[in-house]
Short mmCIF file of C-alpha atoms in Angstrom, two decimals:
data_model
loop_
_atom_site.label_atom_id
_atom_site.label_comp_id
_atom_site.label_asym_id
_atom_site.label_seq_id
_atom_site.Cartn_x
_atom_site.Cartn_y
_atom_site.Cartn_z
CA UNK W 1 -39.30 29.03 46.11
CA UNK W 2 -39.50 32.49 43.98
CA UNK W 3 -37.57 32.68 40.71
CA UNK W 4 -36.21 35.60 42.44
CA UNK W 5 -34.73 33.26 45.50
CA UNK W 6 -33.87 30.40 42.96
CA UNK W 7 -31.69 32.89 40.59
CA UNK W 8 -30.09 34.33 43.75
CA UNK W 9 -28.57 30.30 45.17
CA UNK W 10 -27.70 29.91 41.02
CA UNK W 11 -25.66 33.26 42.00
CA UNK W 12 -23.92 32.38 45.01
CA UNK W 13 -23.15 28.61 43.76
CA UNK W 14 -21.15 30.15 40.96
CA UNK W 15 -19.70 32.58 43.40
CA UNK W 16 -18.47 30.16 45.37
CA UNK W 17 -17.16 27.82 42.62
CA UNK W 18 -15.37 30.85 41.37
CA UNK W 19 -13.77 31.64 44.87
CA UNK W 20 -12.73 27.85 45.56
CA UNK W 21 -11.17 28.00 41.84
CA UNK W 22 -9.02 31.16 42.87
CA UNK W 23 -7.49 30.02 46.48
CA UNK W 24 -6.18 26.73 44.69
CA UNK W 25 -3.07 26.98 44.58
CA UNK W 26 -1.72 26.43 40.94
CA UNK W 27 -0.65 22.74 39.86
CA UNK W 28 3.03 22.25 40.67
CA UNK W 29 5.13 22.76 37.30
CA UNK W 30 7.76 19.67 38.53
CA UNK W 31 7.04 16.71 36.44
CA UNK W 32 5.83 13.53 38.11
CA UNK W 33 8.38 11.33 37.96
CA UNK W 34 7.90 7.27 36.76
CA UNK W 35 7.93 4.58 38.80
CA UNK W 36 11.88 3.97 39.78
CA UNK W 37 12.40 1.38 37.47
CA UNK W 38 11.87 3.73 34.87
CA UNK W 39 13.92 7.08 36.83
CA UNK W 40 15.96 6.94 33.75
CA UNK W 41 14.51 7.06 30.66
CA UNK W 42 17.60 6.67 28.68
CA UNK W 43 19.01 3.96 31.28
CA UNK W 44 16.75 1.50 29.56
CA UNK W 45 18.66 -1.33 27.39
CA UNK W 46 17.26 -2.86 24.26
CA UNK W 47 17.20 -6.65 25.12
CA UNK W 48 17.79 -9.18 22.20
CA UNK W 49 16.16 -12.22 22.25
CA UNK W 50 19.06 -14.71 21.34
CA UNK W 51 18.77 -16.97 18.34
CA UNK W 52 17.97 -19.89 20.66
CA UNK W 53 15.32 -18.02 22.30
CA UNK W 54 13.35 -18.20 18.51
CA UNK W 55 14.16 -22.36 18.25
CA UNK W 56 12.97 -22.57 21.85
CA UNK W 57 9.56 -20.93 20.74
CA UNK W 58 9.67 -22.92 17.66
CA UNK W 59 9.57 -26.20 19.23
CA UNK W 60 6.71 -25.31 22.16
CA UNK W 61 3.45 -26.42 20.78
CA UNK W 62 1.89 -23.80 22.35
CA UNK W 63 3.50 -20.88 23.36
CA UNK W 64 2.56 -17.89 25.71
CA UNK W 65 5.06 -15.73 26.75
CA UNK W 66 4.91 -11.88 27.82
CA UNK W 67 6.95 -9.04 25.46
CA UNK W 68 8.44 -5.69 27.04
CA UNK W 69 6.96 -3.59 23.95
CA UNK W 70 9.75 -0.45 24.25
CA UNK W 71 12.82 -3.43 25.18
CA UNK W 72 12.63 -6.30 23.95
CA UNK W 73 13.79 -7.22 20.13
CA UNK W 74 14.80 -10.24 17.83
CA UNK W 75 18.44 -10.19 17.02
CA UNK W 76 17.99 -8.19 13.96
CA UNK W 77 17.04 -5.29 16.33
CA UNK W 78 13.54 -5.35 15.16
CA UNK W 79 10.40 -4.87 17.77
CA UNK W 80 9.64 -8.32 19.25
CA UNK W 81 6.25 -6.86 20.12
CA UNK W 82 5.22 -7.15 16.54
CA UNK W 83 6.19 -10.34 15.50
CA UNK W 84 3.73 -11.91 12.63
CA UNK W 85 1.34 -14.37 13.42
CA UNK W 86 2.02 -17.69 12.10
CA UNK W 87 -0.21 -20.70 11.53
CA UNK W 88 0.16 -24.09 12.92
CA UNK W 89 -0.96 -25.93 9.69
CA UNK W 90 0.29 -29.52 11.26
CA UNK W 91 -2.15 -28.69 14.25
CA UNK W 92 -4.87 -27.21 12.07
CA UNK W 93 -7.86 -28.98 10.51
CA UNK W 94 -9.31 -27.09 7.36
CA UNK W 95 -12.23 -28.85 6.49
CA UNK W 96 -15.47 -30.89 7.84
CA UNK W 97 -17.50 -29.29 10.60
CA UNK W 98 -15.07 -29.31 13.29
CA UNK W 99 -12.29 -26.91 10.78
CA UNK W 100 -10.24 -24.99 12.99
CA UNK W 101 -6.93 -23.33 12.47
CA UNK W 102 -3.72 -22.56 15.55
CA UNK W 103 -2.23 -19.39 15.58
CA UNK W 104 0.39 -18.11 17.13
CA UNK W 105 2.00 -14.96 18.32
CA UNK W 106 -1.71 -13.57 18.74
CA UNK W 107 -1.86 -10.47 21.03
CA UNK W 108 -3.82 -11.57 23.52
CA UNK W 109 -3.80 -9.43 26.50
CA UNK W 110 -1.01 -7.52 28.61
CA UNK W 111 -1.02 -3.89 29.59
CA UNK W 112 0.04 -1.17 27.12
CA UNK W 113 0.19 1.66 29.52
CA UNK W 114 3.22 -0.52 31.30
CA UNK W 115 4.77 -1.60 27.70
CA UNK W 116 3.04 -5.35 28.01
CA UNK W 117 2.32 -7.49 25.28
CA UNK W 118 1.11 -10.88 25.87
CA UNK W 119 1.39 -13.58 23.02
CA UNK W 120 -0.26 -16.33 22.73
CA UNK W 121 -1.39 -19.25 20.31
CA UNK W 122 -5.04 -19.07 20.02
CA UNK W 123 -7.35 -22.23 18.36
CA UNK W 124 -9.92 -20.85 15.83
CA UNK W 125 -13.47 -22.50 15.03
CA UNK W 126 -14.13 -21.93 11.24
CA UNK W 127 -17.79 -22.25 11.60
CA UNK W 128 -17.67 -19.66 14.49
CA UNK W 129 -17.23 -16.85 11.77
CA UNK W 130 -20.34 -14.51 11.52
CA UNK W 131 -19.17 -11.24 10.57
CA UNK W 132 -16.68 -9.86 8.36
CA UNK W 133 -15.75 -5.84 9.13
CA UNK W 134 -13.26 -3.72 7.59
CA UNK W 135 -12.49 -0.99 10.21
CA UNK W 136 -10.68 1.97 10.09
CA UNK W 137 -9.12 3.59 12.45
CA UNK W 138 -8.92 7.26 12.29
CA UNK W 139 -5.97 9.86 13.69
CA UNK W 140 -8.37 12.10 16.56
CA UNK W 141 -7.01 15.58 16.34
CA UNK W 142 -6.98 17.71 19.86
CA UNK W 143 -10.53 19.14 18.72
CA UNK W 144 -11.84 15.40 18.79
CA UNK W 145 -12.45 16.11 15.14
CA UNK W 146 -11.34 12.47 13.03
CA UNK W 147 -8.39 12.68 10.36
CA UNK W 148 -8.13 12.11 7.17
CA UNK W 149 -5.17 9.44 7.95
CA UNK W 150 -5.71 6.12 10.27
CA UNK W 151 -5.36 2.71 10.16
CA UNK W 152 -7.29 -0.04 8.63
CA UNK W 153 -7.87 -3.54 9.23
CA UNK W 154 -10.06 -6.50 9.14
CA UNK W 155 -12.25 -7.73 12.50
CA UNK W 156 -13.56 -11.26 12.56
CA UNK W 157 -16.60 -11.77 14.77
CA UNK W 158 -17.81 -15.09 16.39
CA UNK W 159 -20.45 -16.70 17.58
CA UNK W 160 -20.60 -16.90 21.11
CA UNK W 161 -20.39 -20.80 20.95
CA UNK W 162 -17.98 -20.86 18.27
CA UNK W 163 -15.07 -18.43 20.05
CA UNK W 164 -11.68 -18.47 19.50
CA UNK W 165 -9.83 -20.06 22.96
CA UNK W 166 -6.16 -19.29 24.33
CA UNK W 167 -4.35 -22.14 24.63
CA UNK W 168 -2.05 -22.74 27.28
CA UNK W 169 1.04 -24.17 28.07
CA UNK W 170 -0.37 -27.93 27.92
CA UNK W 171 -2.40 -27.40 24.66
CA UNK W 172 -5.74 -27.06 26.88
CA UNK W 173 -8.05 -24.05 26.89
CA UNK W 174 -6.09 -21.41 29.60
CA UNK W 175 -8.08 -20.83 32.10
CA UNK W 176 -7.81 -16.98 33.16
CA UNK W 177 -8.19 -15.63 29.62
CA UNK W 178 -11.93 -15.80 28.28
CA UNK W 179 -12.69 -16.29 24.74
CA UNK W 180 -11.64 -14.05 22.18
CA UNK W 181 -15.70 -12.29 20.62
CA UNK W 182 -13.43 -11.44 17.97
CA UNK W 183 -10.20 -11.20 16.31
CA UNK W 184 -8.21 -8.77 14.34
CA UNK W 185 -5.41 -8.95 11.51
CA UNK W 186 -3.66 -6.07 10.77
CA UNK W 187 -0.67 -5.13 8.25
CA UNK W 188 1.72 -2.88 9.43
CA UNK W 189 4.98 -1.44 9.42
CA UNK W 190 7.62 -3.56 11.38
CA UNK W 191 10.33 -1.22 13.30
CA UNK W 192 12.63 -0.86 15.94
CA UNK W 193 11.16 -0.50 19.55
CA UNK W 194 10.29 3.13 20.51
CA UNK W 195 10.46 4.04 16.90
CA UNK W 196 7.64 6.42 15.50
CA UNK W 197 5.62 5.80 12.47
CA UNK W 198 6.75 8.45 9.70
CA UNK W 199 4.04 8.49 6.82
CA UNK W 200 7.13 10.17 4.77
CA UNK W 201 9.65 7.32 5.46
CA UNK W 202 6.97 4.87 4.38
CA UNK W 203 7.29 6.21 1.11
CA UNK W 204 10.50 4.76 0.95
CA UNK W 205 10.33 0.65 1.03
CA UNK W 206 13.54 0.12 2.13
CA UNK W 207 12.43 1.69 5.79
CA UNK W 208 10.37 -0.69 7.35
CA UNK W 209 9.59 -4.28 6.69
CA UNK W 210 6.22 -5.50 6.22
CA UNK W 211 4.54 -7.60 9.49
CA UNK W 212 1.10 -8.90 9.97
CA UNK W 213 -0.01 -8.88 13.67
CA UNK W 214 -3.01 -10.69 14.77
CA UNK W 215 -4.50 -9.37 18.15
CA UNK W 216 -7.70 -10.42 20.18
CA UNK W 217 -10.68 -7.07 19.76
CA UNK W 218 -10.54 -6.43 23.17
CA UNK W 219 -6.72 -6.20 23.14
CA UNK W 220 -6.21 -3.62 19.99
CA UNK W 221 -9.23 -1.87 20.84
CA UNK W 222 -7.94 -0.99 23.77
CA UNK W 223 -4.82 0.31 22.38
CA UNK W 224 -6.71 2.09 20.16
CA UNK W 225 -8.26 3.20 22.59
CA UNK W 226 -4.99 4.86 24.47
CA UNK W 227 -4.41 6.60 21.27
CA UNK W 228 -7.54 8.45 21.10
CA UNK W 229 -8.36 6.61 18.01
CA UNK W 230 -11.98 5.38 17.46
CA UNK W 231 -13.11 2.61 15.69
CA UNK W 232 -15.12 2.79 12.42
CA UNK W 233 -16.30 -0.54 11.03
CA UNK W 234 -18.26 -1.83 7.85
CA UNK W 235 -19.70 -4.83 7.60
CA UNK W 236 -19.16 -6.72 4.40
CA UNK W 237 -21.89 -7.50 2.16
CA UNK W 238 -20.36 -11.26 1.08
CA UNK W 239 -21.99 -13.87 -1.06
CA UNK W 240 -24.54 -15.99 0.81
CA UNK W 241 -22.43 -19.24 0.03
CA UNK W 242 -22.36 -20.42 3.78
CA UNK W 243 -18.41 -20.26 4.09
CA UNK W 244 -18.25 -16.83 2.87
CA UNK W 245 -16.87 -15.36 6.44
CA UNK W 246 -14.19 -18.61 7.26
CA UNK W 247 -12.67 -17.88 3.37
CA UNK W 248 -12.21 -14.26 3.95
CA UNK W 249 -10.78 -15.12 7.33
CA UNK W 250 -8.86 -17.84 5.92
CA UNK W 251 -7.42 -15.79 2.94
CA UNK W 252 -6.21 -13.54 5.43
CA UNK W 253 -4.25 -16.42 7.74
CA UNK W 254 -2.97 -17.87 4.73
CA UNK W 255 -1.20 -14.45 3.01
CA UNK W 256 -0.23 -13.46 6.52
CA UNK W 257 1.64 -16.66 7.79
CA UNK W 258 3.07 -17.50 3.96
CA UNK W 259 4.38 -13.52 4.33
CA UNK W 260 5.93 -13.96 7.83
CA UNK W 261 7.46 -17.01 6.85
CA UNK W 262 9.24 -15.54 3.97
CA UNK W 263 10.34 -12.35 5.85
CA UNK W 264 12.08 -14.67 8.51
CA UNK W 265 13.93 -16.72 5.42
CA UNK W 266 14.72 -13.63 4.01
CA UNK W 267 16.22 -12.04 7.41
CA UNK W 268 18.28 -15.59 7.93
CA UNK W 269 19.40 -15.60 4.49
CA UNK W 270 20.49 -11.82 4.49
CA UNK W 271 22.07 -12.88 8.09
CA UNK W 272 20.52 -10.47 9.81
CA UNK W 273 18.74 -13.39 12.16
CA UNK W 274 21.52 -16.11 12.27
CA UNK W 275 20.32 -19.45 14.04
CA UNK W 276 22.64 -21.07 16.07
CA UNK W 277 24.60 -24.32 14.49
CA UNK W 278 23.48 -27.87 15.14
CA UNK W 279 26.13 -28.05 18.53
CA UNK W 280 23.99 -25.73 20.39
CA UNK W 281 21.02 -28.03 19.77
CA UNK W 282 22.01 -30.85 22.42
CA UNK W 283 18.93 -31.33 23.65
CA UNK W 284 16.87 -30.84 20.96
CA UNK W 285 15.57 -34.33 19.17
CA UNK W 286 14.50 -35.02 16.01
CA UNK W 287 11.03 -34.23 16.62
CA UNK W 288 11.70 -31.13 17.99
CA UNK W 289 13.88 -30.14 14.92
CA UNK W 290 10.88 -31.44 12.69
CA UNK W 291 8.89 -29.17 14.80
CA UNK W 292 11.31 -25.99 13.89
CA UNK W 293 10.76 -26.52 10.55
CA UNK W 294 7.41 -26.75 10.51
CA UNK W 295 7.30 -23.67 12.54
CA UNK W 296 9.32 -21.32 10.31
CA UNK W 297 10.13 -23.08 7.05
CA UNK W 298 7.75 -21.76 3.88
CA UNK W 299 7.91 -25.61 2.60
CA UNK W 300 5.30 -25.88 5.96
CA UNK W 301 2.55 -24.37 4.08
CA UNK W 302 -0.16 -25.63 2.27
CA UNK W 303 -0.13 -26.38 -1.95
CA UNK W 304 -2.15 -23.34 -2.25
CA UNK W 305 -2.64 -21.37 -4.85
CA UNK W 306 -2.20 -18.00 -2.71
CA UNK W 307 0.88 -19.63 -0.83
CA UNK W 308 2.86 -19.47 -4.74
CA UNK W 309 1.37 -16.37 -5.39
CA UNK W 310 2.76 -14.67 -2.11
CA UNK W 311 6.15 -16.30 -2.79
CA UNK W 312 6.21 -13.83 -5.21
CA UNK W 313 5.21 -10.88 -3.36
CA UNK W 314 7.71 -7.85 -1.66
CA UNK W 315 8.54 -8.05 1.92
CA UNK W 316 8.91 -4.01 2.36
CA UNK W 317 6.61 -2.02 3.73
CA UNK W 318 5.35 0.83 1.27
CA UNK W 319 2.58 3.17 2.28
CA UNK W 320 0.41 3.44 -0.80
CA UNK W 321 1.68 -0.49 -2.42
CA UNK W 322 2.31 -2.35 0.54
CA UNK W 323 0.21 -1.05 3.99
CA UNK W 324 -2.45 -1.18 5.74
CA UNK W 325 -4.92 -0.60 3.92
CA UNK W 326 -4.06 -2.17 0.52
CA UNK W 327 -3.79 -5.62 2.30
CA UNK W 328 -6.54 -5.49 4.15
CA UNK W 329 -8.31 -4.51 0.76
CA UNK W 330 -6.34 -7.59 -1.25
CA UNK W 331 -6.93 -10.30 1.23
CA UNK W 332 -11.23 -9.60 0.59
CA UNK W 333 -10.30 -9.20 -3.06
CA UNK W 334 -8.55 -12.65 -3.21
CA UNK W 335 -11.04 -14.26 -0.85
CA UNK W 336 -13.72 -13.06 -2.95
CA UNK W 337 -11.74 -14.33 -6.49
CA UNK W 338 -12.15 -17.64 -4.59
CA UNK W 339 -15.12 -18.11 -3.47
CA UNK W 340 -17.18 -16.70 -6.94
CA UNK W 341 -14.68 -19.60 -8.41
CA UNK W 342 -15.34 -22.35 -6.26
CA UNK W 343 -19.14 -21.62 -5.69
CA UNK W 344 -19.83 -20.87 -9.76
CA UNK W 345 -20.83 -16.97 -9.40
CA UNK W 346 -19.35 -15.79 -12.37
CA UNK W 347 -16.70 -12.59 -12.39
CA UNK W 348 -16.07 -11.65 -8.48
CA UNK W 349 -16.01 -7.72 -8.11
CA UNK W 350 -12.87 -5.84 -8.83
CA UNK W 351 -11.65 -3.62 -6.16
CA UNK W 352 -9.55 -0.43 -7.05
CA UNK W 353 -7.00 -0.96 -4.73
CA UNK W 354 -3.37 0.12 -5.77
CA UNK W 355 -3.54 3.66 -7.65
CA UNK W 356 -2.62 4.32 -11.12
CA UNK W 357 0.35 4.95 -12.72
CA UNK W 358 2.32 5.39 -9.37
CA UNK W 359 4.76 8.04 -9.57
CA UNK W 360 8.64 7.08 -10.05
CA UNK W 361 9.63 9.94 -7.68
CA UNK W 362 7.36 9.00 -4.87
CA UNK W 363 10.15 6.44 -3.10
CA UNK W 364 12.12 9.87 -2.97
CA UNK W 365 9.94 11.58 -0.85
CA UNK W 366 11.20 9.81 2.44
CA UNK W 367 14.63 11.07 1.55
CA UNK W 368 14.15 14.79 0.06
CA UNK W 369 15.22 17.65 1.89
CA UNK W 370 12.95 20.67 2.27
CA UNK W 371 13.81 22.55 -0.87
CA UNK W 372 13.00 19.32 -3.09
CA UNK W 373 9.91 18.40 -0.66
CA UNK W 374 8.37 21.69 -2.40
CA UNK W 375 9.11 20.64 -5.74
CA UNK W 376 7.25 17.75 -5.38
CA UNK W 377 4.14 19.40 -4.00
CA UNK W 378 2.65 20.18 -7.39
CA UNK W 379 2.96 16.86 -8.33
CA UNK W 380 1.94 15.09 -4.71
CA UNK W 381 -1.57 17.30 -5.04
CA UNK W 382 -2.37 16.26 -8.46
CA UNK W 383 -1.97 12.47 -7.46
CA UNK W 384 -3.85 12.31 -4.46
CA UNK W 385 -6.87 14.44 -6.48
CA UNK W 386 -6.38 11.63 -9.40
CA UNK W 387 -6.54 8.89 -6.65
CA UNK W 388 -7.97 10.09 -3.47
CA UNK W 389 -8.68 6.50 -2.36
CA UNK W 390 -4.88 6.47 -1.34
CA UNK W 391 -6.15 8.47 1.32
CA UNK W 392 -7.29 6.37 4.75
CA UNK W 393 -10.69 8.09 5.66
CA UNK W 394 -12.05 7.53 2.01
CA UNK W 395 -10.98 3.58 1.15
CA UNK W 396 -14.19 2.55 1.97
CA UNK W 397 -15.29 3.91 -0.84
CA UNK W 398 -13.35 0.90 -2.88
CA UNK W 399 -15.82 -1.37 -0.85
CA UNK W 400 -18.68 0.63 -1.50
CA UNK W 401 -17.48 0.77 -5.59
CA UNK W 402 -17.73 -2.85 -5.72
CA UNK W 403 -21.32 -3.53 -3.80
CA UNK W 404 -19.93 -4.42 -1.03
CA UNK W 405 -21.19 -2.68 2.13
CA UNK W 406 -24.49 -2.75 3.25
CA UNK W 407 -26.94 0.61 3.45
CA UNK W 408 -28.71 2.08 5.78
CA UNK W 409 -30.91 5.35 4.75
CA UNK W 410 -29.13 5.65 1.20
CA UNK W 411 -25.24 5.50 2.96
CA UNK W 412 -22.91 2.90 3.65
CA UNK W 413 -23.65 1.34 7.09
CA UNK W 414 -20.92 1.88 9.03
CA UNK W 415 -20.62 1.04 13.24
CA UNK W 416 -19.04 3.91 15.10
CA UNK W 417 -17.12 2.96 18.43
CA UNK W 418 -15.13 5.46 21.22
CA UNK W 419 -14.35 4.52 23.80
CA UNK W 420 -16.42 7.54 25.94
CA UNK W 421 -19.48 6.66 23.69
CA UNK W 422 -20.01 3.39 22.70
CA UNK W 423 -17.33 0.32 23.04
CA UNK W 424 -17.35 -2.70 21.10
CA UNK W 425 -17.23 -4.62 24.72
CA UNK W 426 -20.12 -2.89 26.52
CA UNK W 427 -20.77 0.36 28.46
CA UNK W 428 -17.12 1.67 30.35
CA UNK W 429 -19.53 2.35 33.50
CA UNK W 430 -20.53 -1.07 33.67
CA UNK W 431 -17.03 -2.56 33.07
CA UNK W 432 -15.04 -0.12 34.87
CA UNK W 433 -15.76 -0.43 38.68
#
């Protein structure tokens, strides 16, 4: 074929593609409606899991049970769907070679384009912990450029003959879920269903309350996922003391569960969760009312040094004190404090993780109308350029302050994931048929 004859097909391909593209008709400008169950959006009726619903989950060993994410709520009107994760210390074995640890109200599947969340209680293999990755997940603008702003949290990988299992409803391994590669705690803002984030009203810590949400990998990256948001993940550089990875992991359990039970004691004493009196426990024995309190009483957990200090600790959610990212940052600083103690490495790093001299006025910004919002600009700018580490996309510099990420070519190694590039699960062409 001549270049001439090959330029001239090039030609009348595009021709035609041009000609097919103007005798489409134009898209039709009615919206597509939902599924009928959902014809009317406003229709839709927060449920309230009753007070006996909560003792019913306390008792089960074991529960699984699948949450309408934009309807269903505990009685205080807060978002069932992100419940904290608690530990089953009674059930859990913390040292020898066989440690493991039960938690419940893990995330463990469900469909988030339908509003499902499934919880379960997953059984954890210490000695299955071989990688410890704080992971940030950016805000993807429409030009698929990332954000300064995201979320962070900590990603637990395993072995593949040390995984995580989902227990079902008779305590054995459930069959149609597969092991959990990985796992992922998270600290976030607790809310009402079909509530939005606001940065500003974060500001504020009598907004939200404070949660932290466990979920299997597969299941937040997915969500993730939904958003747009890609994962970026650094591998810690922890000492080589063998049981560097469990501690971190442990740390983490440990300040989450002593935190959710304290938030549910505060919420009952405040009686904005009220439990329903002994008469409405007829059937419930005196193991089963053993079993309640070693489900949400704080005298369940361990004589640990981190269990008094979180008694102390707020239950409010406040975006530069209290989030995301300074937990995620405070459970590896604690874990860390331990393990150079126990293990006789001398001072443990020091990470930089609440700023300096926080400003009195910054509570006010959730409440300030616009005229005052410019007032404070001034003062916002000269804070965040004084402690830019407040800001999500550049905490990792904290780790990288205190020696502990790994390099690769003179930067901080850091594993990118999206879900159109590379997944944390595989290639989407193989797993999507």
């Amino acid at each position: 074929m001549t270049k001439r004859a090959h330029h001239l097909i090039i030609g009348l391909v595009i021709l035609f593609a041009g000609l097919m593209l103007w005798l489409t008709p134009p898209p039709l400008s009615t919206p597509a409606p939902p599924v009928p169950r959902l014809a009317d959006p406003d229709s839709r009726e927060i449920r309230a899991r009753s007070p006996l619903d909560l003792l019913e989950w306390g008792r089960d060993p074991t529960p699984l049970f699948l949450v309408s994410v934009p309807e269903d709520t505990l009685p205080n009107g807060l978002a069932l769907s992100m419940v904290p994760f608690f530990v089953d210390w009674e059930r859990s074995l913390l040292d020898g070679p066989f440690a493991q640890v039960r938690l419940r109200n893990v995330s463990v599947g469900g469909n988030p384009t339908a509003g499902e969340n499934l919880l379960g209680t997953v059984q954890i293999p210490l000695r299955g912990v071989t990688d410890v990755q704080w992971c940030l997940t950016p805000d993807r603008n429409a030009k698929g450029k990332d954000t300064a702003m995201g979320h962070a949290q900590l990603r637990f990988v395993f072995a593949e003959d040390a995984q995580p299992v989902v227990l079902g409803r008779d305590g054995r391994p459930q069959r149609l879920l597969r092991p959990l590669d990985d796992l992922v705690l998270s600290w976030e803002a607790w809310r009402a269903p079909r509530t939005r984030y606001d940065p500003i009203a974060g500001m504020d810590p009598e907004t939200y309350a404070l949660t932290a949400r466990a979920y299997s990998g597969r299941t937040r990256w997915l969500g993730d996922a939904l958003r747009g948001n890609p994962w970026r993940c650094y591998p810690l550089r922890l000492p080589a003391t063998g049981d560097a990875a469990a501690t971190v992991l442990m740390t983490g359990l440990l300040m989450g569960d002593a935190l959710a039970r304290r938030t549910v004691a505060a919420m009952i004493e405040r009686g904005d969760l009220e439990l329903p009196g002994t008469e409405a426990l007829t059937d419930f024995t005196s193991a089963d009312k053993d079993a309640l309190i070693a489900a949400f009483s704080t005298s369940a957990l361990p004589d640990d040094p981190l269990t008094h200090l979180m008694g102390e600790a707020e239950l409010s959610y406040q975006l530069l004190e209290r989030s995301c990212i300074t937990y995620s940052l405070g459970v590896i600083q604690l874990a860390l404090l331990r393990l150079h103690a126990a293990h006789d490495l001398g001072p443990a790093p020091r990470l930089d993780i609440v700023p300096r001299d926080l400003p009195p006025w910054m509570a006010d910004l959730a409440t300030a109308e616009t005229g005052e919002l410019l007032g404070y600009l001034p003062g916002a700018l000269l804070f965040l350029a004084r402690n830019g580490q407040v800001i999500p996309g550049n905490a990792y510099r904290i780790l990288d302050a205190a020696g502990l990420l790994h390099e690769q070519d003179g930067r901080p190694l850091v594993y990118e994931y999206f879900f159109d590039e590379r997944t944390p699960y595989g290639d989407l062409r193989d797993n999507l048929m």
